[in-house]
XYZ file of C-alpha atoms in Angstrom:
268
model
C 33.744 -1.002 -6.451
C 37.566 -1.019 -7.638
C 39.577 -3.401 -6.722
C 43.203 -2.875 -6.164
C 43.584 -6.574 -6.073
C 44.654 -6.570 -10.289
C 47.834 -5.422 -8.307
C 48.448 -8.124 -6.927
C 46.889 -10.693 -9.320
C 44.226 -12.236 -7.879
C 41.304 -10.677 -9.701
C 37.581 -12.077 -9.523
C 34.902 -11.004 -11.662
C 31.459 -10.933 -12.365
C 31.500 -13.721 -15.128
C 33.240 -16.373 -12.387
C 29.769 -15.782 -10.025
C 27.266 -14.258 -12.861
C 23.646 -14.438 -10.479
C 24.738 -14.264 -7.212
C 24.596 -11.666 -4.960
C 28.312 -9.703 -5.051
C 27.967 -6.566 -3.004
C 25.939 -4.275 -0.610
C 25.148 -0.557 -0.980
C 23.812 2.106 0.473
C 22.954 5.780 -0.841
C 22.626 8.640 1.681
C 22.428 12.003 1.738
C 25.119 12.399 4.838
C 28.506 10.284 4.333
C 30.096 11.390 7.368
C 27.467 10.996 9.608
C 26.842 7.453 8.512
C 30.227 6.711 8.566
C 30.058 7.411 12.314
C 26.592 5.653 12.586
C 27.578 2.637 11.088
C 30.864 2.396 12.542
C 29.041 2.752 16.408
C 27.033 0.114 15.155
C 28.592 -2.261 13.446
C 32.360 -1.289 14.441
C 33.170 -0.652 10.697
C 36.536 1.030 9.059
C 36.378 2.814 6.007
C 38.378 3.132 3.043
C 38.139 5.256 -0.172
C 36.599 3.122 -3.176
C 35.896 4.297 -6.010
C 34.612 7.916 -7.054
C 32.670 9.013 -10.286
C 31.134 12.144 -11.406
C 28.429 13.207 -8.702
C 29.007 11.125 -5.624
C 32.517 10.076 -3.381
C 32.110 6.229 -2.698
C 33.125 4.287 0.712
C 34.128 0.497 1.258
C 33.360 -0.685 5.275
C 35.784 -3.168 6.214
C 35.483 -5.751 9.353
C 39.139 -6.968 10.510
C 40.361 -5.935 6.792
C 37.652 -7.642 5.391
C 35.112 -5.752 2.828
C 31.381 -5.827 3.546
C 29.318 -3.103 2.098
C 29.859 0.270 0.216
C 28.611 3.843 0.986
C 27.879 6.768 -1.462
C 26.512 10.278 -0.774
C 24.077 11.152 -3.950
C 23.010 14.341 -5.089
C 19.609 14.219 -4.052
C 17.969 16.366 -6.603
C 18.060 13.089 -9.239
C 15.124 10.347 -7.905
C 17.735 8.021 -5.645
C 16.310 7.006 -1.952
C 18.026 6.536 1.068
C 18.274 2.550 0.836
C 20.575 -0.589 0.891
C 20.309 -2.567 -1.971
C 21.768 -5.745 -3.121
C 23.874 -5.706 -6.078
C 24.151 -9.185 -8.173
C 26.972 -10.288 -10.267
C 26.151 -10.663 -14.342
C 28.205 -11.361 -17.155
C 26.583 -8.611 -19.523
C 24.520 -5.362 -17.792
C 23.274 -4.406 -21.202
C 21.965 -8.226 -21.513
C 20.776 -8.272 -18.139
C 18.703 -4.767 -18.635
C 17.180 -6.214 -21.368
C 16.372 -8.980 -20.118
C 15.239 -7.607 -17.058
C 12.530 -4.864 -19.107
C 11.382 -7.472 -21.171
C 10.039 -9.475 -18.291
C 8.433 -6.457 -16.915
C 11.099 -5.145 -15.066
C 11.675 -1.484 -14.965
C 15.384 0.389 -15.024
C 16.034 3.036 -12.762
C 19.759 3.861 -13.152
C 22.170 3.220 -16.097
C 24.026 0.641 -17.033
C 26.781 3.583 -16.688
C 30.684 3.320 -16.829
C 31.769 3.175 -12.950
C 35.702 1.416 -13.686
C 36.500 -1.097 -13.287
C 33.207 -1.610 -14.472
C 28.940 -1.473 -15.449
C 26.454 -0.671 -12.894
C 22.608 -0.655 -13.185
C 19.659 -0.142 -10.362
C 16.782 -1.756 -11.523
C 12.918 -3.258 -9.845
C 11.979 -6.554 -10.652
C 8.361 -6.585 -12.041
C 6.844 -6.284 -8.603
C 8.602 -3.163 -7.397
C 11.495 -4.541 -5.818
C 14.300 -2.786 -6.498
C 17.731 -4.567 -6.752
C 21.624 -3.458 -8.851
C 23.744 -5.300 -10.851
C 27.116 -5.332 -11.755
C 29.411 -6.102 -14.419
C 33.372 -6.403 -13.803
C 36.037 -6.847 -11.321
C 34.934 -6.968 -7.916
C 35.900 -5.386 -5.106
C 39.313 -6.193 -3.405
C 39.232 -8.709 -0.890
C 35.691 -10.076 -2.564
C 36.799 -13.956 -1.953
C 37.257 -12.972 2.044
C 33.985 -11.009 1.689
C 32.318 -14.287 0.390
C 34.227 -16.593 3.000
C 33.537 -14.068 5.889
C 29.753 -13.771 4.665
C 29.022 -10.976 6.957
C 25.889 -9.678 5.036
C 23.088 -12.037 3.025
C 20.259 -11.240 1.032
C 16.485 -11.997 1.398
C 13.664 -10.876 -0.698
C 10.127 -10.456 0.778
C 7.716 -10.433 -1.692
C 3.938 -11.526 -2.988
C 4.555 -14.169 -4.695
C 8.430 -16.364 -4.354
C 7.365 -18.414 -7.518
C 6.633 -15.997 -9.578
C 9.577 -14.092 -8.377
C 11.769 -16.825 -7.990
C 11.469 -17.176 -12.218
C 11.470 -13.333 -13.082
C 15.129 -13.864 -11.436
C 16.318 -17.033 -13.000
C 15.205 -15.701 -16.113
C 16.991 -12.104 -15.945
C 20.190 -13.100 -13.539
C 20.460 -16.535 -15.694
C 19.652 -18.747 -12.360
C 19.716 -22.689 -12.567
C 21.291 -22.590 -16.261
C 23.223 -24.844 -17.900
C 26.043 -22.120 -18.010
C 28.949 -23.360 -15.957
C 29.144 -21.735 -12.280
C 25.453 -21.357 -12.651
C 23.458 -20.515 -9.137
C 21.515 -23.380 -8.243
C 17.680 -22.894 -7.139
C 15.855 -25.035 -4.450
C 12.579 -24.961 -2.160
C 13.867 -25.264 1.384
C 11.446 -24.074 4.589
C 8.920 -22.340 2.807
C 11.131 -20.237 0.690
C 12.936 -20.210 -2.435
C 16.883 -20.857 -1.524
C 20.057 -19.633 -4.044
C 23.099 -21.487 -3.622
C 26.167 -20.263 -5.525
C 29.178 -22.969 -5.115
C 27.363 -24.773 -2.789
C 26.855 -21.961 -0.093
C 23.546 -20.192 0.426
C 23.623 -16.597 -0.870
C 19.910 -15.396 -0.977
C 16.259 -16.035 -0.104
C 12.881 -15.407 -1.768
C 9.806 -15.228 0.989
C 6.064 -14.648 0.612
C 4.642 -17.622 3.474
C 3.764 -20.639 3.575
C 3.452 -22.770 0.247
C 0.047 -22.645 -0.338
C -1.291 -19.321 0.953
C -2.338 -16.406 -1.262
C -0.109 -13.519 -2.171
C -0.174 -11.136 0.207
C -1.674 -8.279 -1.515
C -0.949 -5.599 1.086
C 2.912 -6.730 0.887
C 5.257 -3.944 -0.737
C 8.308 -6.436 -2.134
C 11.847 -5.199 -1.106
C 15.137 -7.029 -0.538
C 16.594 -7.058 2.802
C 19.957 -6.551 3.946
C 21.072 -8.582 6.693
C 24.462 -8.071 8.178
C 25.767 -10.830 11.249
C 27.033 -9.635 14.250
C 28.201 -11.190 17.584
C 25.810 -9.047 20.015
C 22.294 -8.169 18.433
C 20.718 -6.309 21.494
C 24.460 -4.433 21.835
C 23.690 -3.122 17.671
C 20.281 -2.376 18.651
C 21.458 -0.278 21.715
C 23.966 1.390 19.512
C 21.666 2.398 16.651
C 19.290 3.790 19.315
C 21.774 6.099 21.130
C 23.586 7.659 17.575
C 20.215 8.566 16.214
C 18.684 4.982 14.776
C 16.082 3.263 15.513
C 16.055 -0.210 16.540
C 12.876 -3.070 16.815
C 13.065 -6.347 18.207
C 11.332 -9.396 18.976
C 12.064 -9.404 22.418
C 15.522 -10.284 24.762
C 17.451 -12.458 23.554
C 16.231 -12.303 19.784
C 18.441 -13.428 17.030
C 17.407 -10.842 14.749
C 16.733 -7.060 14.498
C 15.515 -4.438 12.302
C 17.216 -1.176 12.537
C 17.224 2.291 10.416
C 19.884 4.449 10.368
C 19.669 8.932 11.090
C 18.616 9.494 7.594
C 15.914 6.311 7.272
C 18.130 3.714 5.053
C 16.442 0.114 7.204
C 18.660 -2.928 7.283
C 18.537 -5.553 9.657
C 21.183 -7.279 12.109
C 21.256 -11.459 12.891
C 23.238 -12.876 14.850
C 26.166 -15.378 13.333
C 25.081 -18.679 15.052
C 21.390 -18.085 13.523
C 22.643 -18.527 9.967
């Protein structure tokens, strides 16, 4: 996630948008082939980002504009094949503890990746979820103008969820720059400068948590032509699954499993 953007002086951290949602990544065990998957599908360019010990690391741009990162893992540590939502923070050693004190769990780090602190962690419920600490990616202000990729969490219980969150990613604080936290539509909505960034789901207020649900974030990224991604993931080795012509939304999985779903830009 290094930024050449110190370069030129127009730096934005972690501390300016602690809580919300500041990147996309996915791990796989193939980086060329998913560059050429995703690229089909999405009609992404790539660029080197940073590299650490054990993995190279990819930044898909859109028109010049960053949306997600790639790395290719050594597969003999415990890392799946998944997107995963990475969330600005002030402190990843505060946030960690935080996070395990609460009943969270810590799969990964924090570890050095410059300009900056990483961790992978699951919220107490299984859902699994990074964060980051430092300068963000270059182009990160066009990234949040261009929002080509949001966040929603499907889980048991969006209450119970929804305060496991504030409480760990400092949600509706009195900390300046604070995310705010609302009930909209039967879900649990995070604004961050005004501008929905993420959603917490588990039904209709009311009903009982779904016990049979296993919690995960979701990665949605907008395109102009839903059916035309679908068709695309099919015919490089995806899968694709939608509600029928015409839908707004899709779920799709990539040649080596990693799901993320497409929706289209006027449905936001």
């Amino acid at each position: 996630m290094k930024s050449d953007a110190a370069l030129h002086g127009e730096v934005t951290t972690s501390h300016s948008v602690f809580g919300a949602p500041c990147w996309a990544s996915l791990t796989t065990r193939d980086l060329r082939a998913a560059e050429d998957f995703y690229h089909a599908v999405l009609g992404w360019e790539w660029r080197t980002g940073s590299s650490a010990v054990g993995y190279q690391y990819r930044v898909a741009t859109v028109h010049g504009v960053p949306v997600a990162g790639i790395s290719e893992m050594n597969f003999g540590a415990r890392t799946s094949v998944a997107w995963t939502p990475y969330f600005a923070v002030a402190s990843a050693d505060e946030t960690v503890s935080r996070s395990q004190e609460r009943g969270g769990t810590t799969a990964v780090g924090p570890i050095s990746f410059p300009p900056g602190r990483a961790a992978l962690l699951a919220d107490r419920d299984g859902a699994v979820f990074g964060i980051w600490e430092g300068e963000l990616v270059a182009g990160w202000e066009e990234w949040r103008r261009a929002a080509p990729v949001f966040v929603r969490l499907h889980t048991r219980d969006a209450f119970d969820a929804a305060i496991f969150y504030a409480e760990v990613l400092e949600w509706a604080s009195s900390a300046p720059g604070s995310c705010e936290v609302h009930y909209e539509d039967n879900e649990v909505v995070l604004r961050s400068r005004g501008d929905v960034v993420a959603r917490i789901h588990s039904g209709a207020i009311g009903a009982a948590p779904g016990p049979t649900i296993r919690p995960h974030w979701q990665i949605h990224f907008t395109v102009d032509d839903v059916e035309a991604a679908a068709r695309a993931a099919r015919a490089h080795g995806g899968t694709a699954h939608q509600q029928g012509v015409g839908s707004t939304e899709a779920i799709l999985t990539d040649p080596d499993g990693a799901r993320f779903f497409v929706t289209a830009r006027t449905a936001g």
